[in-house]
Coordinates of C-alpha atoms in Angstrom, one line a residue:
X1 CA -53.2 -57.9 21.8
X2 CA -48.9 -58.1 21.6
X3 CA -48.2 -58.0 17.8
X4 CA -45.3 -59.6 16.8
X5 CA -42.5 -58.6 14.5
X6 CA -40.6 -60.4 12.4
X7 CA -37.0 -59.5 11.9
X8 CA -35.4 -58.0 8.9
X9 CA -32.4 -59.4 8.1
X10 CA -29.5 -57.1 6.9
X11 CA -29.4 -56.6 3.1
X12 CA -26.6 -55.6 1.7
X13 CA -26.2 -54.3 -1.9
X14 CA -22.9 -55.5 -3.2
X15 CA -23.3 -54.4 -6.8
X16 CA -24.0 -51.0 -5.6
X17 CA -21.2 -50.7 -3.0
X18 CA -18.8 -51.8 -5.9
X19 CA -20.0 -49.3 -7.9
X20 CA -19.7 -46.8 -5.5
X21 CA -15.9 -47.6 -5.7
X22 CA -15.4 -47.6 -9.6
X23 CA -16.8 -44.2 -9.2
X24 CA -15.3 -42.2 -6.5
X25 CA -12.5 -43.9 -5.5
X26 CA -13.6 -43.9 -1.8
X27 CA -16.2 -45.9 0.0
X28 CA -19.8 -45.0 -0.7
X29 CA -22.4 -44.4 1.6
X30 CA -23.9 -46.4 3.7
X31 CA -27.6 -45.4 2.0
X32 CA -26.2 -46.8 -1.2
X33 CA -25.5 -50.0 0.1
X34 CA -27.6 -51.4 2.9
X35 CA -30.8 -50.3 4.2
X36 CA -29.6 -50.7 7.9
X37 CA -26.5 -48.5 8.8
X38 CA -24.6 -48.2 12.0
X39 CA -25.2 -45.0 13.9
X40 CA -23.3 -42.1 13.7
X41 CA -21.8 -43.5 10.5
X42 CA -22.3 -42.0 7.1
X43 CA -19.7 -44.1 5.7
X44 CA -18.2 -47.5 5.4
X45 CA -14.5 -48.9 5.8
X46 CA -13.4 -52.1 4.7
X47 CA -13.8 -53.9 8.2
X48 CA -17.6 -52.5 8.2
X49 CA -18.5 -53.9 5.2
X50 CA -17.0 -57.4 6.0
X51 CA -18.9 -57.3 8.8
X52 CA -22.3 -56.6 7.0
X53 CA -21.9 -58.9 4.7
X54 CA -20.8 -61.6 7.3
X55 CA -24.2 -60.8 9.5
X56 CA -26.2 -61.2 6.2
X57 CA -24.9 -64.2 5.6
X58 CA -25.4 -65.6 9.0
X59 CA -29.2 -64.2 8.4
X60 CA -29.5 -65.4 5.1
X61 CA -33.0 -66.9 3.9
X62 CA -31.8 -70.9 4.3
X63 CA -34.7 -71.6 1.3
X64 CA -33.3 -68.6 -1.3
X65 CA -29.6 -68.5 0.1
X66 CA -27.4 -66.0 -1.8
X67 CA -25.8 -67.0 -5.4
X68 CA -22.3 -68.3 -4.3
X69 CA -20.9 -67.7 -7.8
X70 CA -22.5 -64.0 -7.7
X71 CA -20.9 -63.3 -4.2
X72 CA -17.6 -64.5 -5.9
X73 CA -17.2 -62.7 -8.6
X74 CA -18.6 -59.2 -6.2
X75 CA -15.7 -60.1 -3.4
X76 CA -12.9 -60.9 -6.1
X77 CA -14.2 -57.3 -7.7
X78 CA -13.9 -55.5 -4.4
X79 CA -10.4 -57.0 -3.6
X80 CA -9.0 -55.3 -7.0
X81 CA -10.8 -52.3 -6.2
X82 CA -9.1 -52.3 -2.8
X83 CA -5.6 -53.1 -4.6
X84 CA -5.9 -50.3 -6.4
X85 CA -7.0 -47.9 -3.4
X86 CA -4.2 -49.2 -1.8
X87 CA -1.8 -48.2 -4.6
X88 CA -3.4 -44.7 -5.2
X89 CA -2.3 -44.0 -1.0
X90 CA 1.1 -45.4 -1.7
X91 CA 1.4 -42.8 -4.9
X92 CA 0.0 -40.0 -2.6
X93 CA 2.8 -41.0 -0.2
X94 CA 5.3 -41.3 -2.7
X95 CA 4.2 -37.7 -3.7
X96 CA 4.4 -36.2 -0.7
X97 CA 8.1 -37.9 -0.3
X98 CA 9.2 -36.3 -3.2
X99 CA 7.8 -33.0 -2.4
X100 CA 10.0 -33.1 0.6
X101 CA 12.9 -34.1 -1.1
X102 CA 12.5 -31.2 -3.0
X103 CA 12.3 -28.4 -0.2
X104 CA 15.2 -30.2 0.9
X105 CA 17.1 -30.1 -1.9
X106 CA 16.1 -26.5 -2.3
X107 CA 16.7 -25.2 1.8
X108 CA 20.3 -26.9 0.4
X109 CA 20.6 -24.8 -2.8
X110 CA 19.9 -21.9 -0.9
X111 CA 22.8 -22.4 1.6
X112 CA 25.3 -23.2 -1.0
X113 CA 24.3 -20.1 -2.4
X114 CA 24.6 -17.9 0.6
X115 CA 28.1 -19.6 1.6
X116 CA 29.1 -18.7 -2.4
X117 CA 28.2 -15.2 -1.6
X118 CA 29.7 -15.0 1.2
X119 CA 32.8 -15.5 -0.5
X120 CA 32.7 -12.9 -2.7
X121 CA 32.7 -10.4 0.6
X122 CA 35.9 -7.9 -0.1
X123 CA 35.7 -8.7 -4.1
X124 CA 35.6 -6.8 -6.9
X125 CA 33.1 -8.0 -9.5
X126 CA 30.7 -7.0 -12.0
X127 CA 27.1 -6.9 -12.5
X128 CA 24.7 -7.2 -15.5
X129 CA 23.1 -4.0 -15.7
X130 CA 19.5 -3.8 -16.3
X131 CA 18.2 -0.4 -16.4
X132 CA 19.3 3.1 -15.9
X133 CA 18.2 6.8 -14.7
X134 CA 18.1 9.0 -17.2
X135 CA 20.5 11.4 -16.3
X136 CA 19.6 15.4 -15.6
X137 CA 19.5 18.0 -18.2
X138 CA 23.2 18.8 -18.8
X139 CA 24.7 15.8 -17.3
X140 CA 25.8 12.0 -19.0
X141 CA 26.0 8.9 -17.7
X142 CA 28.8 6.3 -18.3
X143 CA 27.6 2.9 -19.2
X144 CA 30.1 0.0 -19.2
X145 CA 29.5 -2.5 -21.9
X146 CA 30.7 -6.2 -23.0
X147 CA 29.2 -6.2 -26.8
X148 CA 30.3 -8.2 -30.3
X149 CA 31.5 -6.1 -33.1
X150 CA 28.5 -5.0 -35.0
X151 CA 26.6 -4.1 -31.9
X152 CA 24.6 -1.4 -30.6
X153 CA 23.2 -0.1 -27.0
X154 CA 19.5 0.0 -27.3
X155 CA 17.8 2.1 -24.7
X156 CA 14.3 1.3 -24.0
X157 CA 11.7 3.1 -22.2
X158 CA 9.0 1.8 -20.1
X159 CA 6.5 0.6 -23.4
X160 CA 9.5 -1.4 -24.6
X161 CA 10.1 1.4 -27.4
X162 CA 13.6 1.9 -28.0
X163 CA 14.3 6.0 -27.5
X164 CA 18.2 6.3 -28.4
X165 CA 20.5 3.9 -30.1
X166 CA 23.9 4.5 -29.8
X167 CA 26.7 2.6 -32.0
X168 CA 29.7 0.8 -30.3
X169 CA 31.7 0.4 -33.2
X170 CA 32.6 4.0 -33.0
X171 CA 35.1 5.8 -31.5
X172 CA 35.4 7.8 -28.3
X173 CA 35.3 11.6 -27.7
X174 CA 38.9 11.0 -27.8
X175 CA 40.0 9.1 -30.6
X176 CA 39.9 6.0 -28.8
X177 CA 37.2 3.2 -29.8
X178 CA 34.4 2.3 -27.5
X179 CA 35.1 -1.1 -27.6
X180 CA 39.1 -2.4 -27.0
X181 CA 39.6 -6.1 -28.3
X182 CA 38.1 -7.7 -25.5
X183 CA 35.2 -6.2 -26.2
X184 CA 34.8 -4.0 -23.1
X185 CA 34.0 -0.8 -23.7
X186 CA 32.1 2.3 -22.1
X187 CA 29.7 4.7 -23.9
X188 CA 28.0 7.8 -22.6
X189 CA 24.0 9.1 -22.7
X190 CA 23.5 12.5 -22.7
X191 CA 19.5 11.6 -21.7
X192 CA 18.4 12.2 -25.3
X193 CA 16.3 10.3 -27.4
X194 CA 17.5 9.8 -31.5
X195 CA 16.1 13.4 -32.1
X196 CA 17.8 15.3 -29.9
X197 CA 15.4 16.0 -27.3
X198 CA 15.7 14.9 -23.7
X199 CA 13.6 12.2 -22.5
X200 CA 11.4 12.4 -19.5
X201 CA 12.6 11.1 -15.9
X202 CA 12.4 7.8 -15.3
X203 CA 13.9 4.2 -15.4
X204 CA 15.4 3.0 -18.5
X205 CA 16.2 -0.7 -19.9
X206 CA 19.7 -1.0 -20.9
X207 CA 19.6 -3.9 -24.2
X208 CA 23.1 -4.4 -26.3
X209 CA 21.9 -5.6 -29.7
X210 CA 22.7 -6.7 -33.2
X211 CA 22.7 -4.0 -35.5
X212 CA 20.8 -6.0 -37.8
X213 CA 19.6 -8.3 -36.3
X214 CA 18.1 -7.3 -32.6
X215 CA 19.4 -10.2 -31.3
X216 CA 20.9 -9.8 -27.8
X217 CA 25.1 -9.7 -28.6
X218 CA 26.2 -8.7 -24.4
X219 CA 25.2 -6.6 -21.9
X220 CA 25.6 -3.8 -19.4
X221 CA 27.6 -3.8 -16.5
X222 CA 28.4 -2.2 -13.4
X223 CA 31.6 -2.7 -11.1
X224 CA 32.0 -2.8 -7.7
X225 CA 33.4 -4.3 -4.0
X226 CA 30.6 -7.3 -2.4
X227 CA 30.4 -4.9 0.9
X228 CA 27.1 -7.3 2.0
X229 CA 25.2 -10.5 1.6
X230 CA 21.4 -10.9 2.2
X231 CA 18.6 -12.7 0.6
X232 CA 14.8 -11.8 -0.7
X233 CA 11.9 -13.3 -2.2
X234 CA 14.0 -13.6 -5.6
X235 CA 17.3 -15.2 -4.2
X236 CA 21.0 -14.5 -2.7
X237 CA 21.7 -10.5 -3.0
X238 CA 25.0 -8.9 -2.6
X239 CA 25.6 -5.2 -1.8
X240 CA 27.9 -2.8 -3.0
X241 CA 28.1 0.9 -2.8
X242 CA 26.3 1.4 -6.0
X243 CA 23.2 -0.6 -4.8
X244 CA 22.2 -4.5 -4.4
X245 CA 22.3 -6.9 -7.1
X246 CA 21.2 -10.8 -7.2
X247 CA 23.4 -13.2 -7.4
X248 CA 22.4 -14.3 -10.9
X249 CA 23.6 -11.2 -11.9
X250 CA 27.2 -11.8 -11.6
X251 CA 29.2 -11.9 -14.4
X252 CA 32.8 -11.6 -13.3
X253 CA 35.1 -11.5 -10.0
X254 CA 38.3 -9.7 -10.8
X255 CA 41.0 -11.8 -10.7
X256 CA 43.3 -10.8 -7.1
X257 CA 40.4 -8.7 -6.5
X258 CA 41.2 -7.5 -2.5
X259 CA 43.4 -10.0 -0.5
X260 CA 41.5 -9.7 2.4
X261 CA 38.0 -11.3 0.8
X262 CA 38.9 -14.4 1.9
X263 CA 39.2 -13.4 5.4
X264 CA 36.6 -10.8 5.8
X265 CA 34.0 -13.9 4.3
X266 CA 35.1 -16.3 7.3
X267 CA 34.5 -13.7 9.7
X268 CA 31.1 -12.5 8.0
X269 CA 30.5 -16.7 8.1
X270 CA 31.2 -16.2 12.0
X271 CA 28.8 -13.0 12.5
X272 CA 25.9 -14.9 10.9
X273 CA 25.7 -17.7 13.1
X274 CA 25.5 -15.4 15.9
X275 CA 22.2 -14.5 15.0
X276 CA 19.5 -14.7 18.0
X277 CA 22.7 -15.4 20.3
X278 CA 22.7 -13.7 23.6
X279 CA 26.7 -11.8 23.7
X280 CA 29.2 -9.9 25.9
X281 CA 30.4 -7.4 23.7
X282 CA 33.5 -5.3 25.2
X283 CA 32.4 -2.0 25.1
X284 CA 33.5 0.8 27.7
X285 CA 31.4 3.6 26.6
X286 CA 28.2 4.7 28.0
X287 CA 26.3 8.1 26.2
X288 CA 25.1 10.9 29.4
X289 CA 22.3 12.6 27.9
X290 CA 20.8 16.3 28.6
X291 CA 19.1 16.5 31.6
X292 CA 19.4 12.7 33.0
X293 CA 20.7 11.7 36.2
X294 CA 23.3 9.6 35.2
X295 CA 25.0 6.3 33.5
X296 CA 26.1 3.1 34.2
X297 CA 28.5 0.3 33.1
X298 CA 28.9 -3.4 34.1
X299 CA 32.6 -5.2 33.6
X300 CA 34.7 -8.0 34.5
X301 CA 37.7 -7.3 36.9
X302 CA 40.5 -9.2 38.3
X303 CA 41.3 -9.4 42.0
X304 CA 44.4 -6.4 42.0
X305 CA 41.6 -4.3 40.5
X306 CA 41.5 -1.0 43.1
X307 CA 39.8 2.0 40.8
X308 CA 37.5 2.7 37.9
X309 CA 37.7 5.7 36.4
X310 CA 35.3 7.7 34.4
X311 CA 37.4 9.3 30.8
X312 CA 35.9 12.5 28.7
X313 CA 35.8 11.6 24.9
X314 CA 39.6 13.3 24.8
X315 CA 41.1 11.0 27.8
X316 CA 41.2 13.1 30.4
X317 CA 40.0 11.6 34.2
X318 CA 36.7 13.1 35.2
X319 CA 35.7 10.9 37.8
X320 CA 36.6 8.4 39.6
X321 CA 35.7 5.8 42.7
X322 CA 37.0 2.5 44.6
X323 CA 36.0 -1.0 43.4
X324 CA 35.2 -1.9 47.3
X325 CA 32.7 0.3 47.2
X326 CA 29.0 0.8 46.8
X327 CA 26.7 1.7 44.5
X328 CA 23.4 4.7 45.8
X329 CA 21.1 1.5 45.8
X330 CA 23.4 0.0 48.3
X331 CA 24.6 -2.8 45.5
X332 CA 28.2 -3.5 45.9
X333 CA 30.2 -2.4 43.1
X334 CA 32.1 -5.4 42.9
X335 CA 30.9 -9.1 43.2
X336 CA 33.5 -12.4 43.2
X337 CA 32.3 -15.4 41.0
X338 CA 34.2 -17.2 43.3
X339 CA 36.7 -18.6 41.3
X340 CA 39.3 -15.4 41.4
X341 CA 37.5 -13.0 38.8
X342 CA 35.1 -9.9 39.4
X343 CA 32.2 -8.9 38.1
X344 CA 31.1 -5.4 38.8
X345 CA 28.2 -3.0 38.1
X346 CA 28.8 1.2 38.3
X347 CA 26.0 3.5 38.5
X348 CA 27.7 7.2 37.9
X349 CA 25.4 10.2 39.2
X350 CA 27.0 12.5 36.0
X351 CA 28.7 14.6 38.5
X352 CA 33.0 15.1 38.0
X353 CA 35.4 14.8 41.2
X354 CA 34.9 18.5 42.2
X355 CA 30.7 18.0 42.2
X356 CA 30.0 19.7 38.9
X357 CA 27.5 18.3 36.2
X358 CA 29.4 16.7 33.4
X359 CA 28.6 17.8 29.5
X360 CA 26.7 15.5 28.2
X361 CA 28.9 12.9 25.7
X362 CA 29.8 10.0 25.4
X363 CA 32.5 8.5 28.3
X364 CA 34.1 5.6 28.8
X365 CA 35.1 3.5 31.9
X366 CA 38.9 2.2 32.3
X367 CA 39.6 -0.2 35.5
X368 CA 43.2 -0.1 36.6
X369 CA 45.0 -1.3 39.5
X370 CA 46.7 0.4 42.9
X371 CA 48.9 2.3 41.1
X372 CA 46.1 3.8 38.7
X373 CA 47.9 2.9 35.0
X374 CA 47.5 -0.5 34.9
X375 CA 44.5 -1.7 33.3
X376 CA 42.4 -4.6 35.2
X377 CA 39.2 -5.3 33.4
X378 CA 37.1 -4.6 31.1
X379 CA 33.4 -2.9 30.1
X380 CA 31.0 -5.1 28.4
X381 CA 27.5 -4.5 27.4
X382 CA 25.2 -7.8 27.1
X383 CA 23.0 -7.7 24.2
X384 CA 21.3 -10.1 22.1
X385 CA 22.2 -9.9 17.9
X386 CA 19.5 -9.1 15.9
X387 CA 21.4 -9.2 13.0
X388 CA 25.0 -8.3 10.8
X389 CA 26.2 -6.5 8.7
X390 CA 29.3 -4.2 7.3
X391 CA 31.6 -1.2 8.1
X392 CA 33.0 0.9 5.3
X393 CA 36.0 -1.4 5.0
X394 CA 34.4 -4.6 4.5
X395 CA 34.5 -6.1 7.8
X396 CA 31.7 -7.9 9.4
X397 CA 29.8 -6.3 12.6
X398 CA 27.1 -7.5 15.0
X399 CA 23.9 -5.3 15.1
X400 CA 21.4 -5.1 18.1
X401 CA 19.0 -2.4 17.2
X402 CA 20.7 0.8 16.5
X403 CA 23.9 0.2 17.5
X404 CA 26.7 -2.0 16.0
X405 CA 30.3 -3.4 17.1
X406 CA 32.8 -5.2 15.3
X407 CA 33.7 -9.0 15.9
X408 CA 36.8 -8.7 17.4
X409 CA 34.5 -6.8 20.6
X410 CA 33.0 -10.0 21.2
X411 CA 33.7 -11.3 24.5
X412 CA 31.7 -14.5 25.5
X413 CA 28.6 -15.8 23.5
X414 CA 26.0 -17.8 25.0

């Protein structure tokens, strides 16, 4: 016997979808809404459930068809709730615009902080000082000071509890007071507390203070040349001899401070964005080592180039061979670029003219013409810069692991 089955049309639960909306925001599941879902689904978009709704329509019982004002009043519910969804993503959008903005405006902050420190490279300036090491039995420290009349130098120890107070309306050692008109002043601490007794080693907060009151009335400060820039988790640093300060902790750039700032922050400007460049650095020195078989250098040569010769570290000629020769691979020494200039590649065996093992040292290459004065090229080493930073006098230099050369040795940059 073939049993017959009759249909179900599609039901759809409007009420229930809507209120699905009202309370997650989102579109509800399918199980809360119809009891025929599409498979694979566990959800349903805005086309699905236009589509539902259309098939029950279409499938409708023609003797009990659906309450027109009912289905109304549900569609013009679910269009606000959509209007809304809709401006909930444009918020989340507008958000996320701002967000970026933000970084933005904060990658920019960041440069214009760098380029600001950068300018101070070759300057004089001062420092807030924070904290101080309590100096060693028998020894004081100086402490340089911008404080109000009225003020003292608290010095705190780890807990917060002040150890030693010392007065800055008073007078120096010699006669004169601690603090001139300005202001300014230094002070010294023996590394005792208020009863005499030396405190224990360690880090101390420096805090200038009302005498009454405890309100802050200065500060500390230290004084030194901007020898560095760099940054950390906490902002634009700048190095001196004394140690690395933030930015934020500049107080003051003396006035005519070093000439040359100006000049050596251009130039530090210039070693930066060589950074993770490939360079030709001139450089005639190679280093002969205990016990190994030899050096080598590569160079640039023009065509009257004849000679290269090998210098001890005091000048004197230990070696020497011809350009046109070849190296004990078989490499030529010299190659044309074909344009009129040489490039060129020596592999010295370590040995001097007469055949005898050379010290080990450093040596240098010179390239000079026929006559053997006249200098025809140059030593290079190709590296790639890893980084910058400063010689004792300020200036910028380019770092490639352990070794470092000034800017002026740069020769092409690619």
């Amino acid at each position: 016997m073939t049993t017959t089955t009759t249909p179900v049309a599609p039901s759809l639960n409007i009420p229930n979808y809507v209120q699905g909306l009202q309370k997650t925001g989102s579109t509800p599941s399918t199980a809360n809404t119809t009891t025929s879902a599409t498979a694979g689904s566990s959800t349903l978009d805005e086309n699905a459930f236009m589509k539902l709704m259309i098939t029950q329509l279409q499938n409708q019982d023609p003797s009990a068809p659906a309450d027109d004002q009912q289905m109304a009043a549900q569609l013009a519910q679910f269009t606000s709730l959509e209007s809304l969804q809709n401006i909930q993503t444009s918020i989340q959008s507008l958000g996320t615009t701002i967000t970026n903005a933000t970084a933005a405006q904060t990658t920019a902050a960041n440069s214009a902080s760098m380029g600001s420190a950068v300018s101070l490279l070759g300057q004089s300036v001062q420092f807030k000082q924070a904290s101080i090491a309590a100096p060693a039995s028998g020894q004081t420290d100086s402490i340089q000071l911008q404080a109000a009349a009225g003020s003292v130098l608290a010095i705190q120890d780890s807990t917060g509890k002040t150890v030693r107070t010392l007065p800055l309306d008073g007078t120096n050692p010699d006669g004169s007071s601690i603090l001139d008109s300005s202001g300014n002043g230094t002070v010294t601490w023996d590394g005792k507390d208020d009863t005499g007794a030396a405190v224990a080693a360690g880090t101390y907060t420096l805090s200038v203070q009302d005498s009454a009151s405890g309100a802050s009335t200065g500060y500390a400060y230290t004084t030194g040349a901007v020898t560095g820039v760099g940054q950390d988790a906490n902002g634009t640093t700048l190095q001196t001899a004394s140690g690395t300060y933030h930015l934020s902790d500049l107080v003051q750039v003396a006035a005519g401070s070093n000439a040359s700032g100006s000049a050596n922050s251009v130039a530090a400007t210039e070693a930066i964005a060589l950074i993770g460049h490939t360079a030709k650095l001139r450089d005639a020195s190679a280093t002969l080592a205990d016990g190994s078989s030899g050096t080598s250098w590569t160079f640039n040569a023009t065509s009257s180039v004849s000679r290269g010769q090998i210098l001890d570290s005091s000048g004197n000629v230990v070696d020497s061979f011809s350009t046109a020769g070849q190296n004990a691979d078989g490499s030529s020494i010299l190659t044309s670029d074909g344009s009129g200039s040489y490039t060129g590649s020596y592999q010295w065996n370590g040995l001097t003219s007469s055949g005898a093992q050379a010290p080990a040292g450093t040596y240098t290459l010179q390239l000079v013409g026929a006559d053997g004065t006249t200098q025809q090229g140059a030593a290079y080493k190709q590296v790639t810069i890893d980084g910058t930073g400063f010689d004792s006098n300020g200036q910028p230099v380019l770092l490639s692991g352990n070794n470092a050369w000034s800017l002026s040795s740069l020769y092409t940059v690619s």
